[in-house]
C-alpha positions as a printed NumPy array, in Angstrom:
array([[ -1.219, -16.443,   2.403],
       [ -4.652, -17.986,   2.732],
       [ -7.563, -15.822,   3.893],
       [-11.281, -16.171,   3.997],
       [-11.947, -13.743,   1.12 ],
       [ -9.981, -15.4  ,  -1.732],
       [-11.247, -18.669,  -3.194],
       [ -9.138, -20.939,  -5.403],
       [-10.105, -19.076,  -8.521],
       [ -9.097, -15.762,  -7.151],
       [ -5.778, -17.128,  -5.878],
       [ -5.097, -18.606,  -9.314],
       [ -6.006, -15.21 , -10.838],
       [ -3.585, -13.369,  -8.439],
       [ -0.737, -15.85 ,  -9.26 ],
       [ -1.439, -15.514, -13.004],
       [ -1.251, -11.723, -12.846],
       [  1.833, -11.766, -10.622],
       [  3.752, -13.822, -13.138],
       [  2.785, -11.423, -15.931],
       [  3.603,  -8.274, -13.832],
       [  6.971,  -9.612, -12.674],
       [  7.988, -10.569, -16.253],
       [  6.574,  -7.577, -18.29 ],
       [  6.045,  -4.687, -15.821],
       [  8.664,  -4.856, -13.05 ],
       [ 11.707,  -4.705, -15.321],
       [ 10.756,  -1.157, -16.506],
       [  9.826,   0.078, -12.977],
       [ 12.701,   2.596, -12.71 ],
       [ 12.875,   3.447, -16.456],
       [  9.266,   4.551, -16.38 ],
       [ 10.038,   6.768, -13.45 ],
       [ 12.74 ,   8.525, -15.658],
       [ 10.798,   8.674, -18.972],
       [  7.534,   9.649, -17.207],
       [  5.492,   7.661, -19.738],
       [  3.174,   4.662, -19.472],
       [  3.721,   2.323, -22.362],
       [  0.508,   1.914, -24.334],
       [  1.77 ,  -1.404, -25.499],
       [  1.794,  -2.821, -21.962],
       [ -1.679,  -1.452, -21.454],
       [ -2.896,  -3.392, -24.545],
       [ -1.197,  -6.6  , -23.248],
       [ -2.954,  -6.121, -19.985],
       [ -6.227,  -5.652, -21.842],
       [ -5.731,  -8.756, -24.   ],
       [ -5.286, -10.787, -20.795],
       [ -8.479,  -9.364, -19.236],
       [ -6.584,  -7.643, -16.494],
       [ -8.342,  -4.22 , -16.848],
       [-11.713,  -3.632, -15.125],
       [-12.755,  -7.315, -15.144],
       [-15.723,  -6.403, -12.959],
       [-17.434,  -4.616, -15.799],
       [-20.303,  -6.441, -17.489],
       [-19.438,  -8.378, -20.663],
       [-21.59 ,  -6.086, -22.761],
       [-18.996,  -3.434, -22.141],
       [-15.99 ,  -5.695, -22.693],
       [-15.471,  -6.848, -19.135],
       [-15.83 , -10.227, -17.724],
       [-18.575,  -9.76 , -15.205],
       [-16.331, -10.628, -12.251],
       [-16.532,  -9.284,  -8.819],
       [-14.662,  -6.383,  -7.254],
       [-12.506,  -8.823,  -5.379],
       [-11.128, -10.034,  -8.715],
       [-10.259,  -6.408,  -9.638],
       [ -8.523,  -6.07 ,  -6.256],
       [ -6.206,  -9.077,  -6.58 ],
       [ -5.243,  -7.979, -10.083],
       [ -4.716,  -4.418,  -8.906],
       [ -2.294,  -5.448,  -6.135],
       [ -0.272,  -7.744,  -8.304],
       [  0.238,  -4.918, -10.81 ],
       [  1.091,  -2.482,  -8.106],
       [  3.637,  -4.749,  -6.599],
       [  5.55 ,  -4.489,  -9.86 ],
       [  5.034,  -0.779, -10.399],
       [  2.548,   1.484,  -8.524],
       [  2.348,   4.039, -11.452],
       [  1.385,   1.172, -13.917],
       [ -1.267,   0.028, -11.584],
       [ -3.076,   3.35 , -12.108],
       [ -4.232,   1.907, -15.301],
       [ -6.308,  -0.442, -13.362],
       [ -7.383,   2.101, -10.708],
       [ -8.527,   4.61 , -13.228],
       [-10.216,   2.042, -15.458],
       [-12.203,   0.564, -12.469],
       [-13.248,   3.98 , -11.112],
       [-14.14 ,   5.571, -14.426],
       [-15.531,   2.285, -15.9  ],
       [-18.007,   1.952, -12.96 ],
       [-19.108,   5.637, -13.5  ],
       [-19.619,   5.356, -17.179],
       [-21.341,   1.951, -16.941],
       [-23.77 ,   3.058, -14.202],
       [-24.548,   6.66 , -15.158],
       [-23.721,   7.103, -18.896],
       [-25.863,   6.607, -21.967],
       [-25.013,   3.2  , -23.418],
       [-24.696,   4.571, -26.96 ],
       [-22.068,   6.966, -25.839],
       [-20.125,   5.167, -23.244],
       [-20.082,   1.624, -24.742],
       [-17.334,   2.362, -27.357],
       [-15.184,   4.003, -24.598],
       [-15.622,   1.14 , -22.141],
       [-14.8  ,  -1.527, -24.857],
       [-11.51 ,   0.479, -25.603],
       [-10.947,   0.786, -21.916],
       [-11.05 ,  -2.939, -21.158],
       [ -8.892,  -3.723, -24.181],
       [ -6.234,  -1.334, -22.876],
       [ -6.542,   1.057, -25.814],
       [ -7.524,   4.145, -23.957],
       [ -6.782,   5.871, -20.625],
       [ -9.426,   7.876, -18.795],
       [ -8.785,  10.519, -16.134],
       [-11.106,  11.796, -13.418],
       [-11.171,  15.62 , -13.216],
       [-12.702,  16.839,  -9.897],
       [-10.292,  18.842,  -7.9  ],
       [ -9.938,  22.58 ,  -8.562],
       [ -7.192,  25.057,  -7.478],
       [ -9.295,  26.576,  -4.691],
       [-11.159,  23.442,  -3.681],
       [ -8.915,  20.631,  -2.429],
       [-10.677,  18.602,   0.199],
       [-13.8  ,  20.799,  -0.152],
       [-14.651,  18.769,  -3.273],
       [-18.12 ,  20.214,  -3.786],
       [-16.841,  23.855,  -3.821],
       [-16.409,  23.898,  -7.548],
       [-16.265,  26.993,  -9.886],
       [-15.878,  25.36 , -13.198],
       [-19.082,  26.096, -15.214],
       [-21.017,  23.985, -17.707],
       [-23.585,  26.12 , -19.345],
       [-26.288,  24.574, -21.58 ],
       [-27.091,  26.308, -24.934],
       [-29.912,  23.928, -26.002],
       [-27.806,  21.132, -27.597],
       [-24.368,  21.341, -25.959],
       [-22.774,  22.189, -22.628],
       [-20.105,  24.799, -22.836],
       [-17.3  ,  24.058, -20.257],
       [-15.076,  26.808, -18.729],
       [-12.589,  26.487, -15.907],
       [ -9.641,  24.597, -14.522],
       [ -9.051,  21.249, -12.925],
       [ -5.79 ,  20.45 , -11.132],
       [ -3.811,  17.629,  -9.459],
       [ -5.391,  15.264, -12.055],
       [ -3.691,  11.88 , -12.445],
       [ -2.653,  11.237, -16.096],
       [ -3.645,  14.737, -17.107],
       [ -1.297,  14.829, -20.079],
       [ -1.652,  11.244, -21.092],
       [ -5.44 ,  10.541, -20.796],
       [ -7.68 ,  10.394, -23.884],
       [-10.843,  11.489, -22.109],
       [-11.888,  12.484, -18.578],
       [-14.923,  12.37 , -16.263],
       [-15.246,  16.071, -15.575],
       [-17.327,  17.617, -12.771],
       [-18.652,  21.094, -13.39 ],
       [-21.29 ,  23.418, -11.889],
       [-24.62 ,  23.608, -13.801],
       [-26.476,  25.183, -11.   ],
       [-25.879,  28.026,  -8.511],
       [-22.963,  28.032,  -6.062],
       [-25.459,  28.151,  -3.167],
       [-26.708,  24.714,  -4.288],
       [-23.263,  23.164,  -3.38 ],
       [-23.106,  19.493,  -4.374],
       [-26.686,  19.489,  -5.67 ],
       [-25.721,  21.919,  -8.479],
       [-22.882,  19.868,  -9.935],
       [-23.044,  17.628, -13.043],
       [-20.585,  15.139, -14.479],
       [-19.626,  14.743, -18.118],
       [-17.518,  12.545, -20.288],
       [-15.116,  14.823, -22.108],
       [-12.797,  13.676, -24.87 ],
       [ -9.537,  15.575, -24.265],
       [ -8.755,  16.15 , -27.987],
       [-11.608,  18.657, -28.296],
       [-10.927,  22.353, -29.192],
       [-10.317,  24.465, -26.088],
       [ -8.743,  21.8  , -23.934],
       [ -5.126,  22.409, -22.839],
       [ -2.984,  20.691, -20.357],
       [  0.003,  21.277, -17.953],
       [  2.077,  18.523, -16.187],
       [  3.522,  18.92 , -12.798],
       [  7.007,  17.82 , -11.688],
       [  5.845,  15.628,  -8.9  ],
       [  7.887,  13.929,  -6.239],
       [  6.681,  10.421,  -7.09 ],
       [  4.239,   8.493,  -9.351],
       [  6.157,  10.064, -12.249],
       [  5.116,   7.54 , -14.926],
       [  1.447,   8.347, -14.456],
       [  2.035,  12.028, -13.553],
       [ -0.35 ,  14.745, -12.397],
       [ -1.251,  18.079, -13.843],
       [ -3.959,  20.571, -14.739],
       [ -6.638,  20.523, -17.421],
       [ -7.889,  23.811, -18.76 ],
       [-11.273,  24.236, -20.523],
       [-12.053,  27.336, -22.588],
       [-15.46 ,  27.257, -24.266],
       [-15.292,  23.437, -24.71 ],
       [-18.517,  22.212, -26.257],
       [-19.907,  18.837, -25.108],
       [-22.973,  17.151, -26.574],
       [-25.844,  16.961, -24.064],
       [-25.816,  13.138, -24.239],
       [-22.296,  13.073, -22.71 ],
       [-23.757,  13.9  , -19.279],
       [-23.321,  11.313, -16.574],
       [-26.171,  10.922, -14.198],
       [-29.106,  13.329, -13.78 ],
       [-28.297,  17.099, -14.336],
       [-27.289,  18.662, -10.993],
       [-27.008,  15.288,  -9.36 ],
       [-23.779,  14.107, -10.928],
       [-21.614,  14.82 ,  -7.843],
       [-23.937,  13.033,  -5.521],
       [-24.4  ,  10.006,  -7.681],
       [-20.89 ,   9.555,  -8.907],
       [-19.127,  10.079,  -5.528],
       [-20.854,   7.035,  -4.179],
       [-18.558,   4.895,  -6.412],
       [-15.432,   6.231,  -4.684],
       [-15.686,   3.595,  -1.968],
       [-14.6  ,   1.033,  -4.585],
       [-11.507,   2.989,  -5.435],
       [-10.566,   3.677,  -1.886],
       [-10.358,   0.021,  -1.172],
       [ -8.335,  -0.462,  -4.365],
       [ -5.966,   2.305,  -3.331],
       [ -5.37 ,   0.452,  -0.051],
       [ -4.472,  -2.731,  -1.806],
       [ -2.294,  -0.692,  -4.274],
       [  0.004,   0.851,  -1.624],
       [  0.146,  -2.164,   0.607],
       [  1.308,  -4.314,  -2.257],
       [  4.276,  -1.96 ,  -2.607],
       [  4.808,  -2.216,   1.132],
       [  4.667,  -6.044,   0.902],
       [  7.297,  -6.116,  -1.75 ],
       [  9.521,  -3.887,   0.317],
       [  9.118,  -6.124,   3.353],
       [  9.762,  -9.276,   1.542],
       [ 13.064,  -7.906,   0.215],
       [ 14.072,  -6.529,   3.486],
       [ 13.499,  -9.788,   5.349],
       [ 15.685, -11.49 ,   2.841],
       [ 18.368,  -8.905,   3.138],
       [ 18.553,  -8.779,   6.932],
       [ 18.647, -12.66 ,   7.021],
       [ 21.753, -12.676,   4.792],
       [ 23.6  ,  -9.488,   5.892],
       [ 25.825, -10.13 ,   8.867],
       [ 27.144,  -7.814,  11.676],
       [ 29.257,  -8.945,  14.665],
       [ 29.196, -12.431,  13.391],
       [ 25.403, -12.778,  13.238],
       [ 22.587, -12.122,  10.699],
       [ 21.095,  -8.638,  11.062],
       [ 17.759, -10.448,  11.719],
       [ 19.233, -11.888,  15.014],
       [ 19.118,  -8.425,  16.461],
       [ 15.694,  -7.487,  17.92 ],
       [ 16.292,  -3.893,  16.998],
       [ 16.141,  -5.052,  13.393],
       [ 13.637,  -7.927,  13.379],
       [ 10.994,  -6.45 ,  15.785],
       [ 10.21 ,  -3.202,  13.871],
       [  9.89 ,  -5.41 ,  10.71 ],
       [  7.577,  -7.821,  12.573],
       [  5.487,  -4.862,  13.761],
       [  5.069,  -3.531,  10.155],
       [  4.464,  -7.012,   8.74 ],
       [  1.582,  -7.588,  11.188],
       [ -0.048,  -4.32 ,  10.357],
       [  0.394,  -4.684,   6.588],
       [ -1.284,  -8.102,   6.744],
       [ -4.084,  -6.732,   8.868],
       [ -4.682,  -3.645,   6.577],
       [ -4.692,  -5.911,   3.413],
       [ -7.469,  -8.128,   5.013],
       [ -9.568,  -4.92 ,   5.765],
       [ -9.215,  -3.935,   2.038],
       [-10.334,  -7.36 ,   0.817],
       [-13.185,  -7.335,   3.363],
       [-14.327,  -3.935,   1.945],
       [-14.408,  -5.347,  -1.544],
       [-16.097,  -8.477,  -0.305],
       [-18.846,  -6.345,   1.244],
       [-19.189,  -4.32 ,  -2.007],
       [-19.646,  -7.463,  -4.005],
       [-22.567,  -8.373,  -1.667],
       [-24.191,  -4.993,  -1.781],
       [-23.53 ,  -4.413,   1.877],
       [-22.59 ,  -1.105,   3.61 ],
       [-18.834,  -0.463,   3.334],
       [-18.229,   3.298,   3.328],
       [-16.569,   3.413,   6.712],
       [-14.305,   0.415,   5.888],
       [-13.426,   1.961,   2.504],
       [-12.37 ,   5.216,   4.279],
       [-10.272,   3.172,   6.711],
       [ -8.504,   1.616,   3.814],
       [ -7.822,   5.067,   2.259],
       [ -6.332,   6.707,   5.294],
       [ -4.572,   3.787,   6.944],
       [ -3.142,   2.116,   3.843],
       [ -1.104,   4.979,   2.449],
       [  0.303,   6.073,   5.862],
       [  1.145,   2.455,   6.839],
       [  2.794,   1.744,   3.42 ],
       [  4.899,   4.9  ,   3.679],
       [  6.027,   4.17 ,   7.279],
       [  6.741,   0.49 ,   6.315],
       [  8.857,   1.34 ,   3.235],
       [ 10.637,   4.066,   5.217],
       [ 11.674,   1.437,   7.826],
       [ 12.784,  -0.996,   5.066],
       [ 14.854,   1.748,   3.389],
       [ 16.619,   2.423,   6.68 ],
       [ 17.405,  -1.249,   7.102],
       [ 19.305,  -1.187,   3.857],
       [ 21.415,   1.712,   5.158],
       [ 22.947,   3.974,   2.555],
       [ 22.076,   1.408,  -0.119],
       [ 18.526,   2.084,   0.534],
       [ 18.93 ,   5.893,   0.558],
       [ 20.749,   5.852,  -2.815],
       [ 18.347,   6.394,  -5.721],
       [ 16.857,   2.981,  -6.555],
       [ 13.925,   0.718,  -6.079],
       [ 13.366,   1.424,  -2.355],
       [ 13.402,   5.16 ,  -2.531],
       [ 11.281,   5.143,  -5.586],
       [  8.687,   3.123,  -3.671],
       [  8.803,   5.663,  -0.832],
       [  8.196,   8.537,  -3.204],
       [  5.317,   6.736,  -5.081],
       [  3.226,   5.801,  -2.122],
       [  3.644,   9.255,  -0.417],
       [  1.181,  10.899,  -2.867],
       [ -1.687,   8.909,  -1.696],
       [ -1.631,  10.665,   1.664],
       [ -2.558,  13.822,  -0.341],
       [ -4.641,  12.856,  -3.295],
       [ -7.944,  11.018,  -3.56 ],
       [ -9.095,  12.117,  -0.05 ],
       [ -6.834,  13.033,   2.877],
       [ -6.768,  11.106,   6.129],
       [ -8.7  ,  13.929,   7.851],
       [-11.569,  13.594,   5.243],
       [-11.55 ,   9.776,   5.583],
       [-11.686,   9.949,   9.37 ],
       [-14.623,  12.348,   9.094],
       [-16.414,   9.871,   6.768],
       [-15.807,   7.131,   9.465],
       [-16.996,   9.348,  12.259],
       [-20.162,  10.303,  10.365],
       [-20.856,   6.7  ,   9.673],
       [-20.473,   5.665,  13.377],
       [-22.039,   8.711,  15.038],
       [-24.408,   9.967,  12.373],
       [-23.996,  12.997,   9.984],
       [-25.811,  15.418,  12.289],
       [-23.253,  14.632,  15.124],
       [-20.26 ,  15.331,  12.666],
       [-21.553,  18.205,  10.532],
       [-18.077,  19.126,   9.201]])
């Protein structure tokens, strides 16, 4: 569908990615849910086609394209398999962090492998006692003169047992300093002292979530990202980008469910008529179709604003809370339209499981609404 944010080049990019995703990624959608493994060979194919973090500068292996380009690629991959689209999400979020805050001699080799699909990076922020209180970290990074020594646990980390490295947040200052005492580091996960645990999650099983444990893990000082003690404040600014991507990610899954459901209700008959002839069937689908299209435009607008350096924090938060809830509600309705065939284990129920996780991870709806309120009313008027 035409819209004001996508020019002919972006439309062509979206169509090109869609063909690849449907031919190479969609056929393994359910198998990956069972094996719980992302195929590295597919990641490399994506990298060879320039489909991973195209917004990064060419010096880092990217193509210097805008965030909208990353968005249209992301939604095409997500339509085929939400878990596989995590490759794009993690690459864009971590790639931006490394490119903007890392030392070029340290991060360039990682970014080049990232864009080629040869490595997978996680982001390790959440801790067992923190949750939405993201700055309430207890993990320590103590400096011994040449290295930082990491000790602590991170939990609910996407790709915890598959990632090759992680952007890790740890406290270098006092607890009383809150966010101002937190630093960020690039940590290879094959270092001595790193162990992992995978969870048995309801959905998104191919990417998976789990815990990372750090026991006296030594990191060279040059692996710091951003100024010491300022990593949290500096790096968190990049999450507006990923929130818009998440919106597109889950809405692409909802769009796939809607398209299949419209086709089904137009063909399935009851009482001598197509199911779509009954308003109790077609009107709920029309409601969700309207909202999905509107939410997608909001996500594209957010990336359009980011490409132009314009404020977009409130819009990004809207994408993050509205998109996952709307996607879940949409797919739920689609599943019901298929009757017991939808309830049986298959594509529709897997989609429902996959999108549900985004109402929990990467910022809850309550936190996103607080961000919106602070943007509109001012931080002092919304202190918590």
